Coordinates of C-alpha atoms in Angstrom, one line a residue:
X1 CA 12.0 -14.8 -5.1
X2 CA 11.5 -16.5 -1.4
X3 CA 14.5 -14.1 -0.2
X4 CA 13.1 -10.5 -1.4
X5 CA 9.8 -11.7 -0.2
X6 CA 10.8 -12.3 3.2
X7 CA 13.1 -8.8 3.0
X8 CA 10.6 -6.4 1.4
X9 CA 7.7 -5.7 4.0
X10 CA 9.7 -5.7 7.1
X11 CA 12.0 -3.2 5.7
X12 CA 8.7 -1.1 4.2
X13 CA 7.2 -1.2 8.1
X14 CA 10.8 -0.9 9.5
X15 CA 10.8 2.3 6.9
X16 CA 7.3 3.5 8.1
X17 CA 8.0 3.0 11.8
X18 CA 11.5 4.9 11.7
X19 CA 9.5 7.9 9.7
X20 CA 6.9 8.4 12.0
X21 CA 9.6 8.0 15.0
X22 CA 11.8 10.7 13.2
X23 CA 8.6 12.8 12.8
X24 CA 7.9 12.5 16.7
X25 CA 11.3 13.7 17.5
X26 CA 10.7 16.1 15.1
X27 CA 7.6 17.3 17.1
X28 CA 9.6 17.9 20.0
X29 CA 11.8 20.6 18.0
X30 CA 9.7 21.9 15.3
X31 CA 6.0 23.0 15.0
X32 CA 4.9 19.8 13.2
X33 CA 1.6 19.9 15.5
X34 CA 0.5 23.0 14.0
X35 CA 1.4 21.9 10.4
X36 CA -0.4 19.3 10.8
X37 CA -3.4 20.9 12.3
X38 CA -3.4 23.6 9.1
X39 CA -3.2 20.4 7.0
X40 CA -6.4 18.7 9.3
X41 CA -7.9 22.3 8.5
X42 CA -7.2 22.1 5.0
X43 CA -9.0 18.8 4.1
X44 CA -11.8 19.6 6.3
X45 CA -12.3 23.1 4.5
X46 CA -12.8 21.1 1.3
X47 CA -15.3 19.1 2.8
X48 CA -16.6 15.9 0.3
X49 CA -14.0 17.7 -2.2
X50 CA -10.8 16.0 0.3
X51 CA -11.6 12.6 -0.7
X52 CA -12.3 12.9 -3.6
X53 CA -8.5 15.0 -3.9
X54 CA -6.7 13.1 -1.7
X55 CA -8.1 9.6 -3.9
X56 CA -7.4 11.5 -7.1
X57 CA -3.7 12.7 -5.8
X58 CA -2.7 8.7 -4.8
X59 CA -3.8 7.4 -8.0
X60 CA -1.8 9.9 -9.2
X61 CA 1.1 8.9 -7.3
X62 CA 0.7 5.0 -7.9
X63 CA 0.8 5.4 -11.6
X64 CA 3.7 7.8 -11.6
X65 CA 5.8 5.2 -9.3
X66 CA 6.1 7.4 -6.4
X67 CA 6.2 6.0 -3.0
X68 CA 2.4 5.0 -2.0
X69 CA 2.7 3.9 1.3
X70 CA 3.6 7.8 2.5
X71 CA 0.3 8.5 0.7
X72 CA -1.0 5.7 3.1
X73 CA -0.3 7.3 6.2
X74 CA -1.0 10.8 5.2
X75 CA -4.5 9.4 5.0
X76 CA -4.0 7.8 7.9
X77 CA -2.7 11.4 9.6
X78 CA -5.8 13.3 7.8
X79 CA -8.6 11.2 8.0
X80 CA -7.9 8.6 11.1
X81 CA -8.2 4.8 10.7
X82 CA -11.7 4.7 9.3
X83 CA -11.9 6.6 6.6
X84 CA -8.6 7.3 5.8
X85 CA -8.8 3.5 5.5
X86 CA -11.0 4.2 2.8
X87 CA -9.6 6.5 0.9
X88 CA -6.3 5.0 0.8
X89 CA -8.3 1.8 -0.6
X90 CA -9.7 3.6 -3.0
X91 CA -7.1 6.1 -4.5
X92 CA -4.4 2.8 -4.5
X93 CA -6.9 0.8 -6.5
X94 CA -7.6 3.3 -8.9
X95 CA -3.9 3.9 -9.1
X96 CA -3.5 -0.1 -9.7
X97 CA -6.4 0.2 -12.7
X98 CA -4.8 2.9 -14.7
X99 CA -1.3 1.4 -14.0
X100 CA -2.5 -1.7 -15.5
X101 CA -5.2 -0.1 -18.5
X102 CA -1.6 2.1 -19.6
X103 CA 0.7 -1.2 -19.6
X104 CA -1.9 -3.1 -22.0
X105 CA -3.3 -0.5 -24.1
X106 CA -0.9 2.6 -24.5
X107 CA 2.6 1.7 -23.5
X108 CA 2.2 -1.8 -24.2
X109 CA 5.6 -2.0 -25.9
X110 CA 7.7 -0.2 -23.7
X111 CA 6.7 -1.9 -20.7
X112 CA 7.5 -5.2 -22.4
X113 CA 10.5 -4.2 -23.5
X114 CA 11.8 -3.5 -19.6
X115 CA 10.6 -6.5 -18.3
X116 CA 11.8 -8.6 -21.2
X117 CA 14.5 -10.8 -20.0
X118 CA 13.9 -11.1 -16.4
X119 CA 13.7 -14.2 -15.0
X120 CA 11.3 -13.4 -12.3
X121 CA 9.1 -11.7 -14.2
X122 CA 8.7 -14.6 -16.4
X123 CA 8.3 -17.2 -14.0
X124 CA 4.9 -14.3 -12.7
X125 CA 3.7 -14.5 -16.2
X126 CA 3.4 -18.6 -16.3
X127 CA 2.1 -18.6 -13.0
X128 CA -0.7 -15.6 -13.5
X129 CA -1.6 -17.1 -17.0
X130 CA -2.3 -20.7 -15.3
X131 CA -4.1 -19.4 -12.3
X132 CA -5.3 -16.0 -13.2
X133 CA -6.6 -14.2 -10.1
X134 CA -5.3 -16.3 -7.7
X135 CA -1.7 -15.2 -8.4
X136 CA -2.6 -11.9 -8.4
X137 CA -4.1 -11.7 -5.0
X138 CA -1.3 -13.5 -3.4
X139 CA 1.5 -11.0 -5.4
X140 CA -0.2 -8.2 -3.8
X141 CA -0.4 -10.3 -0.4
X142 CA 3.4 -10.9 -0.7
X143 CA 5.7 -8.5 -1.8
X144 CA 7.7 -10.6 -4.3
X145 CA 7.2 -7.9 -6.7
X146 CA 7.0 -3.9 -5.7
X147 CA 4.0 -2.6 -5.6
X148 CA 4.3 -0.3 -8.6
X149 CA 6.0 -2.1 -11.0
X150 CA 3.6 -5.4 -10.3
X151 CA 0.9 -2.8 -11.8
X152 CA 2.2 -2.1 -15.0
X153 CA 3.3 -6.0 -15.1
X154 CA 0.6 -7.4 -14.6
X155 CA -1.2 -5.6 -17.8
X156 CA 1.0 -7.9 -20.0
X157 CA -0.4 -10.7 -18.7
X158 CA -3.6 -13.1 -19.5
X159 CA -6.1 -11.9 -16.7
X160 CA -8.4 -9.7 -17.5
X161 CA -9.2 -6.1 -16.0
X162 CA -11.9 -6.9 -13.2
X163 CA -10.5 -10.3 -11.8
X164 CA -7.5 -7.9 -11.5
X165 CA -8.6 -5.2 -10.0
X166 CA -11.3 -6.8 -7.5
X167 CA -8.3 -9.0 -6.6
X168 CA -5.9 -6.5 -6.2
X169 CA -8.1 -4.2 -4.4
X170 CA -8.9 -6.7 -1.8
X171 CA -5.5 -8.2 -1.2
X172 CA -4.2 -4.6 -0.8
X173 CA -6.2 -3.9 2.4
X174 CA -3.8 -5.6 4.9
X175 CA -1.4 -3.2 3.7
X176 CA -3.4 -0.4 3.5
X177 CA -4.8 -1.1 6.5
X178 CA -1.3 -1.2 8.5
X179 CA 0.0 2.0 7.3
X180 CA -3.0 4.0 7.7
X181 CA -2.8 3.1 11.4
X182 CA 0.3 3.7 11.5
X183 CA -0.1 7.5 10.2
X184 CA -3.0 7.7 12.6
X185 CA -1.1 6.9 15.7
X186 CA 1.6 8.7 14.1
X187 CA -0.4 11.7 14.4
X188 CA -1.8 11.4 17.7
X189 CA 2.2 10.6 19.3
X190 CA 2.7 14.0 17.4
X191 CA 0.2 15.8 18.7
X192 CA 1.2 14.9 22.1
X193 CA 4.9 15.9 21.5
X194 CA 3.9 18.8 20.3
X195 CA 1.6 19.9 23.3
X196 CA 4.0 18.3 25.6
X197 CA 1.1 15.9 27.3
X198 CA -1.1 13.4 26.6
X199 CA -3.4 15.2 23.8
X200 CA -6.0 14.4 26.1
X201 CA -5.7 10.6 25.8
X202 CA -5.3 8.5 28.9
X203 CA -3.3 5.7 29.2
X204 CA -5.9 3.0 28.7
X205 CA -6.5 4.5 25.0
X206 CA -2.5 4.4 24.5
X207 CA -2.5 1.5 25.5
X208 CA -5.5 0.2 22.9
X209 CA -3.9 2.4 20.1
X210 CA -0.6 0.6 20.6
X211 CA -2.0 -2.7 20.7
X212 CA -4.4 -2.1 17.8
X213 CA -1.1 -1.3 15.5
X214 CA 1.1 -4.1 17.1
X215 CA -2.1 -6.6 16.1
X216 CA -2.1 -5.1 12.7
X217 CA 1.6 -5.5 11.9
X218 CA 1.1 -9.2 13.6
X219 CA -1.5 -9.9 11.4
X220 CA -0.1 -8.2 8.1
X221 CA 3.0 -10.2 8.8
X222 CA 1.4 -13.2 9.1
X223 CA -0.7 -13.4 5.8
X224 CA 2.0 -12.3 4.1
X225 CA 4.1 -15.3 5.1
X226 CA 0.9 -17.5 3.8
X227 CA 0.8 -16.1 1.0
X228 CA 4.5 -16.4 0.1
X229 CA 4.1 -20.2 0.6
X230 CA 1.5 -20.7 -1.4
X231 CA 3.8 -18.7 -4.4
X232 CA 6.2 -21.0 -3.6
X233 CA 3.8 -24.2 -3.8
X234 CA 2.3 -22.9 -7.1
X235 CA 6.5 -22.1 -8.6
X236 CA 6.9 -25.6 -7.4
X237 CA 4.5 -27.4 -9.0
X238 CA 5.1 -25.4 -12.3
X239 CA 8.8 -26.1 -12.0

């Protein structure tokens, strides 16, 4: 457990970083400033309508297992920090609900029967059982167990739907937080690539935007290694 907890969220930010890197070079050779302009457009034509889409769409994409964190940074790309921060928050925790509301009530079976015989999984159950809401905030905190399949998981356990989901939506925003910066930056590099200058930023608000996202990852890092101790304080004292 202490190993892929370590391993999992510097590879998702290593992941996010490269993306938005290749994305920048891809600015520099394809009109991914105007795409992304007709996609701005696009959202902004729907007006209140967008969020309520783009929250719909990432729920969506949480309970079907897709990759979230893209959806994270799209927000991040359409909406900026702010509300993109938001909506992210709020389309991932909906996602997480109706994950966890189709694990314990209509699928209850078939997700037991793929997590039956695992180990990890096992030792979560003990652990979530003994301390309820705890565990769950500190899973989300520390990526022992991806995202998606800690949803449907968790509905076969002992805590109960808000605890969950109040947890889970408030240990989520580090995350969320990071890679909607990082889509938001992300946008504003491409921009510049695109237009071949600045996209009328001067240095001083590079250099903020930078430091805002290396204090992010910093931070995200950080309570994610507190919260994989204390997972490995509460296996410990089970064990």
């Amino acid at each position: 457990m202490s190993s892929e907890a370590k391993k999992n969220l510097p590879w998702k930010i290593a992941g996010a970083v490269a993306l938005i890197l290749a994305l920048f070079v891809a600015g520099r050779l394809l009109p991914v400033g105007e795409w992304i302009e007709a996609f701005n457009g696009w959202i902004d034509g729907l007006g209140a309508w967008g969020f309520v889409i783009f929250v719909a769409v990432y729920a969506v994409v949480v309970v079907a297992m897709l990759p979230g964190s893209l959806v994270t940074i799209a927000a991040g790309i359409a909406f900026g920090v702010g509300w993109g921060f938001v909506v992210a928050s709020l389309g991932s925790t909906l996602g997480a609900a109706g994950a966890f509301l189709i694990a314990r009530y209509l699928l209850r079976e078939k997700v037991e029967a793929y997590f039956e015989g695992k180990p990890k999984f096992a030792a979560v159950d003990r652990a979530v059982g003994e301390q309820g809401w705890k565990i769950v905030a500190l899973l989300r905190l520390s990526p022992v167990v991806p995202f998606n399949l800690l949803n449907y998981f968790l509905g076969l356990t002992k805590v109960t739907f808000w605890p969950y989901l109040l947890a889970s939506w408030i240990a989520m925003m580090p995350g969320t937080l990071l890679f909607v910066y990082l889509g938001a930056i992300g946008k504003a590099g491409l921009t510049a690539a695109a237009d071949g200058a600045s996209a009328g930023r001067s240095p001083v608000e590079w250099a903020f935007l930078v430091a805002g996202l290396v204090a992010t990852v910093v931070v995200t890092v950080y309570v994610t290694r507190l919260a994989k101790r204390a997972l490995d304080e509460s296996a410990a004292a089970q064990g």
